[in-house]
Amino acid sequence: MLTIGDKFPEFALTGVVSNSPVNGFVEISDKSYEGKWKVVFFWPKDFTFICPTEIAAFGALNEEFEDRDAQILGVSTDSDFVHMAWRKDHEDLNDLPFPMVSDIKRELCEGLGILDADAGVALRATFVVDPDGIIQHVGVNGLNVGRNPQETLRILDALQTDELCPCNWNKGDEVLKVA
């Protein structure tokens, strides 16, 4: 698995940005959102139980991530058409404010090393990538445990200080000073 300090892989995938079959599909690549921080999180499958709770929770925090000049990208190995169908079907995903990206060929998941060996789907991986495309944080959960998007936001805040941030540090708290 790629880790801290590694370059996030190049990719060009289809993202779903609305419920419109006419203009809801866009290409998303590693060049999209240049100069921004990126929070790229993966879920195993659409039309499941844990996944929409995480996706909706990231959606609820989207403005806070935007305030920090960060773009959220949600990714699974389902197709772009399945993503759109799920957006339309699931009330919590109807107006999702960030792209749902399809890695149907599993190229990005394989490049990152996050495919579950038995199920062949993405683990619940989260990558925080700096504006230069370097991975600054990786978190990975098993298939049956959801993650905490608020913690991802806290980690982004800490990374953006470029300071020493102690345990349980939150934005606005004092950072550690070494004399």
mmCIF file of C-alpha atoms in Angstrom:
data_model
loop_
_atom_site.group_PDB
_atom_site.id
_atom_site.type_symbol
_atom_site.label_atom_id
_atom_site.label_comp_id
_atom_site.label_asym_id
_atom_site.label_seq_id
_atom_site.Cartn_x
_atom_site.Cartn_y
_atom_site.Cartn_z
ATOM 1 C CA MET A 1 0.000 0.000 0.000
ATOM 2 C CA LEU A 2 1.210 3.512 -0.764
ATOM 3 C CA THR A 3 1.888 5.572 2.317
ATOM 4 C CA ILE A 4 3.012 8.930 3.681
ATOM 5 C CA GLY A 5 5.443 10.711 1.365
ATOM 6 C CA ASP A 6 4.481 8.703 -1.723
ATOM 7 C CA LYS A 7 3.155 10.420 -4.825
ATOM 8 C CA PHE A 8 -0.565 9.785 -5.330
ATOM 9 C CA PRO A 9 -0.924 7.792 -8.583
ATOM 10 C CA GLU A 10 -1.941 9.294 -11.886
ATOM 11 C CA PHE A 11 -5.517 8.484 -12.866
ATOM 12 C CA ALA A 12 -8.316 9.496 -15.219
ATOM 13 C CA LEU A 13 -11.729 8.201 -14.161
ATOM 14 C CA THR A 14 -15.384 9.098 -14.589
ATOM 15 C CA GLY A 15 -17.068 10.947 -11.756
ATOM 16 C CA VAL A 16 -20.760 11.498 -11.127
ATOM 17 C CA VAL A 17 -21.508 15.071 -10.045
ATOM 18 C CA SER A 18 -25.299 15.240 -10.373
ATOM 19 C CA ASN A 19 -28.358 13.115 -11.065
ATOM 20 C CA SER A 20 -28.567 14.262 -14.691
ATOM 21 C CA PRO A 21 -27.766 11.664 -17.360
ATOM 22 C CA VAL A 22 -26.964 14.568 -19.708
ATOM 23 C CA ASN A 23 -24.296 16.436 -17.709
ATOM 24 C CA GLY A 24 -23.846 14.360 -14.561
ATOM 25 C CA PHE A 25 -20.739 12.526 -15.796
ATOM 26 C CA VAL A 26 -17.329 14.244 -15.855
ATOM 27 C CA GLU A 27 -13.740 13.123 -16.153
ATOM 28 C CA ILE A 28 -11.800 13.414 -12.909
ATOM 29 C CA SER A 29 -8.035 13.021 -12.977
ATOM 30 C CA ASP A 30 -5.010 13.548 -10.796
ATOM 31 C CA LYS A 31 -4.719 16.919 -12.588
ATOM 32 C CA SER A 32 -8.217 17.999 -11.520
ATOM 33 C CA TYR A 33 -8.278 20.454 -8.626
ATOM 34 C CA GLU A 34 -4.624 21.404 -9.039
ATOM 35 C CA GLY A 35 -3.240 23.440 -6.174
ATOM 36 C CA LYS A 36 -5.797 22.072 -3.726
ATOM 37 C CA TRP A 37 -5.587 19.545 -0.948
ATOM 38 C CA LYS A 38 -7.520 16.399 -1.806
ATOM 39 C CA VAL A 39 -9.334 14.009 0.495
ATOM 40 C CA VAL A 40 -9.814 10.818 -1.485
ATOM 41 C CA PHE A 41 -11.859 8.195 0.290
ATOM 42 C CA PHE A 42 -12.871 4.751 -0.914
ATOM 43 C CA TRP A 43 -15.821 2.536 -0.056
ATOM 44 C CA PRO A 44 -16.391 -1.122 -0.964
ATOM 45 C CA LYS A 45 -19.749 -1.171 -2.793
ATOM 46 C CA ASP A 46 -22.726 0.975 -3.675
ATOM 47 C CA PHE A 47 -26.180 -0.035 -2.395
ATOM 48 C CA THR A 48 -24.795 -1.258 0.919
ATOM 49 C CA PHE A 49 -25.403 -0.311 4.540
ATOM 50 C CA ILE A 50 -22.306 1.333 6.078
ATOM 51 C CA CYS A 51 -21.129 3.152 2.931
ATOM 52 C CA PRO A 52 -23.954 5.717 2.660
ATOM 53 C CA THR A 53 -23.482 6.737 6.288
ATOM 54 C CA GLU A 54 -19.853 7.647 5.565
ATOM 55 C CA ILE A 55 -20.561 9.279 2.207
ATOM 56 C CA ALA A 56 -23.367 11.414 3.654
ATOM 57 C CA ALA A 57 -21.156 12.379 6.615
ATOM 58 C CA PHE A 58 -18.393 13.561 4.256
ATOM 59 C CA GLY A 59 -21.075 15.440 2.284
ATOM 60 C CA ALA A 60 -22.291 17.183 5.444
ATOM 61 C CA LEU A 61 -18.723 18.430 6.056
ATOM 62 C CA ASN A 62 -18.039 19.401 2.440
ATOM 63 C CA GLU A 63 -18.193 23.167 3.095
ATOM 64 C CA GLU A 64 -15.696 22.814 5.937
ATOM 65 C CA PHE A 65 -13.307 20.942 3.650
ATOM 66 C CA GLU A 66 -13.830 23.607 0.960
ATOM 67 C CA ASP A 67 -13.033 26.313 3.542
ATOM 68 C CA ARG A 68 -9.654 24.586 3.940
ATOM 69 C CA ASP A 69 -9.078 24.559 0.162
ATOM 70 C CA ALA A 70 -9.622 20.802 0.023
ATOM 71 C CA GLN A 71 -11.592 18.811 -2.540
ATOM 72 C CA ILE A 72 -13.332 15.605 -1.485
ATOM 73 C CA LEU A 73 -13.407 12.718 -3.953
ATOM 74 C CA GLY A 74 -15.348 9.562 -3.115
ATOM 75 C CA VAL A 75 -14.383 6.412 -5.004
ATOM 76 C CA SER A 76 -15.550 2.821 -5.337
ATOM 77 C CA THR A 77 -15.112 0.039 -7.861
ATOM 78 C CA ASP A 78 -18.731 0.338 -9.001
ATOM 79 C CA SER A 79 -19.525 1.877 -12.400
ATOM 80 C CA ASP A 80 -20.479 5.490 -12.943
ATOM 81 C CA PHE A 81 -23.990 4.353 -13.912
ATOM 82 C CA VAL A 82 -24.354 2.461 -10.635
ATOM 83 C CA HIS A 83 -23.170 5.592 -8.781
ATOM 84 C CA MET A 84 -25.838 7.667 -10.516
ATOM 85 C CA ALA A 85 -28.554 5.104 -9.808
ATOM 86 C CA TRP A 86 -27.552 5.030 -6.134
ATOM 87 C CA ARG A 87 -27.549 8.844 -5.915
ATOM 88 C CA LYS A 88 -31.090 8.856 -7.311
ATOM 89 C CA ASP A 89 -32.238 5.987 -5.082
ATOM 90 C CA HIS A 90 -30.753 7.021 -1.725
ATOM 91 C CA GLU A 91 -32.178 10.188 -0.163
ATOM 92 C CA ASP A 92 -28.924 11.007 1.689
ATOM 93 C CA LEU A 93 -26.967 10.947 -1.593
ATOM 94 C CA ASN A 94 -29.349 12.885 -3.894
ATOM 95 C CA ASP A 95 -27.543 16.212 -3.565
ATOM 96 C CA LEU A 96 -24.056 14.991 -2.779
ATOM 97 C CA PRO A 97 -21.699 17.991 -3.135
ATOM 98 C CA PHE A 98 -18.607 16.084 -4.333
ATOM 99 C CA PRO A 99 -17.948 13.617 -7.155
ATOM 100 C CA MET A 100 -18.610 9.903 -6.799
ATOM 101 C CA VAL A 101 -15.759 8.454 -8.857
ATOM 102 C CA SER A 102 -15.813 5.083 -10.621
ATOM 103 C CA ASP A 103 -12.702 2.894 -10.519
ATOM 104 C CA ILE A 104 -14.444 0.030 -12.293
ATOM 105 C CA LYS A 105 -11.172 -1.317 -13.749
ATOM 106 C CA ARG A 106 -9.664 -1.157 -10.235
ATOM 107 C CA GLU A 107 -6.559 0.607 -11.582
ATOM 108 C CA LEU A 108 -6.420 3.300 -8.903
ATOM 109 C CA CYS A 109 -7.255 0.847 -6.103
ATOM 110 C CA GLU A 110 -4.545 -1.525 -7.322
ATOM 111 C CA GLY A 111 -2.054 1.338 -7.684
ATOM 112 C CA LEU A 112 -2.739 2.370 -4.103
ATOM 113 C CA GLY A 113 -2.711 -1.228 -2.828
ATOM 114 C CA ILE A 114 -6.151 -1.038 -1.189
ATOM 115 C CA LEU A 115 -8.102 -3.887 -2.790
ATOM 116 C CA ASP A 116 -9.437 -6.437 -0.337
ATOM 117 C CA ALA A 117 -7.778 -9.717 -1.338
ATOM 118 C CA ASP A 118 -10.905 -11.833 -0.788
ATOM 119 C CA ALA A 119 -13.747 -9.521 -1.847
ATOM 120 C CA GLY A 120 -11.904 -7.746 -4.704
ATOM 121 C CA VAL A 121 -13.342 -4.367 -3.686
ATOM 122 C CA ALA A 122 -11.773 -1.284 -2.134
ATOM 123 C CA LEU A 123 -11.084 -1.242 1.573
ATOM 124 C CA ARG A 124 -12.383 1.791 3.480
ATOM 125 C CA ALA A 125 -9.248 3.794 2.750
ATOM 126 C CA THR A 126 -8.821 7.548 3.179
ATOM 127 C CA PHE A 127 -5.930 9.530 1.691
ATOM 128 C CA VAL A 128 -5.164 13.164 2.425
ATOM 129 C CA VAL A 129 -3.060 14.467 -0.448
ATOM 130 C CA ASP A 130 -1.282 17.820 -0.402
ATOM 131 C CA PRO A 131 -1.403 20.338 -3.289
ATOM 132 C CA ASP A 132 1.797 18.805 -4.721
ATOM 133 C CA GLY A 133 0.165 15.370 -5.000
ATOM 134 C CA ILE A 134 2.046 13.865 -2.052
ATOM 135 C CA ILE A 135 0.192 11.604 0.372
ATOM 136 C CA GLN A 136 0.248 13.151 3.853
ATOM 137 C CA HIS A 137 -2.211 10.826 5.642
ATOM 138 C CA VAL A 138 -3.544 7.307 5.119
ATOM 139 C CA GLY A 139 -6.269 5.621 7.127
ATOM 140 C CA VAL A 140 -7.687 2.197 6.314
ATOM 141 C CA ASN A 141 -10.590 0.348 7.917
ATOM 142 C CA GLY A 142 -11.823 -3.159 7.250
ATOM 143 C CA LEU A 143 -14.987 -3.676 5.253
ATOM 144 C CA ASN A 144 -17.340 -3.738 8.240
ATOM 145 C CA VAL A 145 -16.178 -0.640 10.165
ATOM 146 C CA GLY A 146 -17.095 2.892 9.112
ATOM 147 C CA ARG A 147 -14.705 5.804 9.466
ATOM 148 C CA ASN A 148 -15.114 9.217 11.087
ATOM 149 C CA PRO A 149 -15.032 12.091 8.529
ATOM 150 C CA GLN A 150 -14.757 14.612 11.394
ATOM 151 C CA GLU A 151 -11.415 12.996 12.307
ATOM 152 C CA THR A 152 -10.277 13.345 8.688
ATOM 153 C CA LEU A 153 -11.093 17.068 8.890
ATOM 154 C CA ARG A 154 -9.139 17.339 12.175
ATOM 155 C CA ILE A 155 -6.144 15.627 10.556
ATOM 156 C CA LEU A 156 -6.328 17.987 7.563
ATOM 157 C CA ASP A 157 -6.366 20.958 9.948
ATOM 158 C CA ALA A 158 -3.294 19.618 11.744
ATOM 159 C CA LEU A 159 -1.426 18.933 8.494
ATOM 160 C CA GLN A 160 -2.153 22.438 7.254
ATOM 161 C CA THR A 161 -0.541 24.005 10.331
ATOM 162 C CA ASP A 162 2.830 22.451 9.415
ATOM 163 C CA GLU A 163 3.441 22.433 13.184
ATOM 164 C CA LEU A 164 3.713 19.824 15.936
ATOM 165 C CA CYS A 165 0.129 18.985 16.930
ATOM 166 C CA PRO A 166 -0.362 16.946 20.116
ATOM 167 C CA CYS A 167 -2.873 14.183 20.744
ATOM 168 C CA ASN A 168 -6.494 15.363 20.481
ATOM 169 C CA TRP A 169 -5.387 18.695 19.004
ATOM 170 C CA ASN A 170 -8.171 20.677 17.310
ATOM 171 C CA LYS A 171 -8.077 23.731 15.064
ATOM 172 C CA GLY A 172 -7.431 26.790 17.214
ATOM 173 C CA ASP A 173 -5.619 24.851 19.959
ATOM 174 C CA GLU A 174 -2.017 25.590 20.823
ATOM 175 C CA VAL A 175 0.615 23.644 18.913
ATOM 176 C CA LEU A 176 3.744 22.285 20.551
ATOM 177 C CA LYS A 177 6.766 24.561 20.628
ATOM 178 C CA VAL A 178 10.230 23.093 20.912
ATOM 179 C CA ALA A 179 12.865 25.422 22.336
#
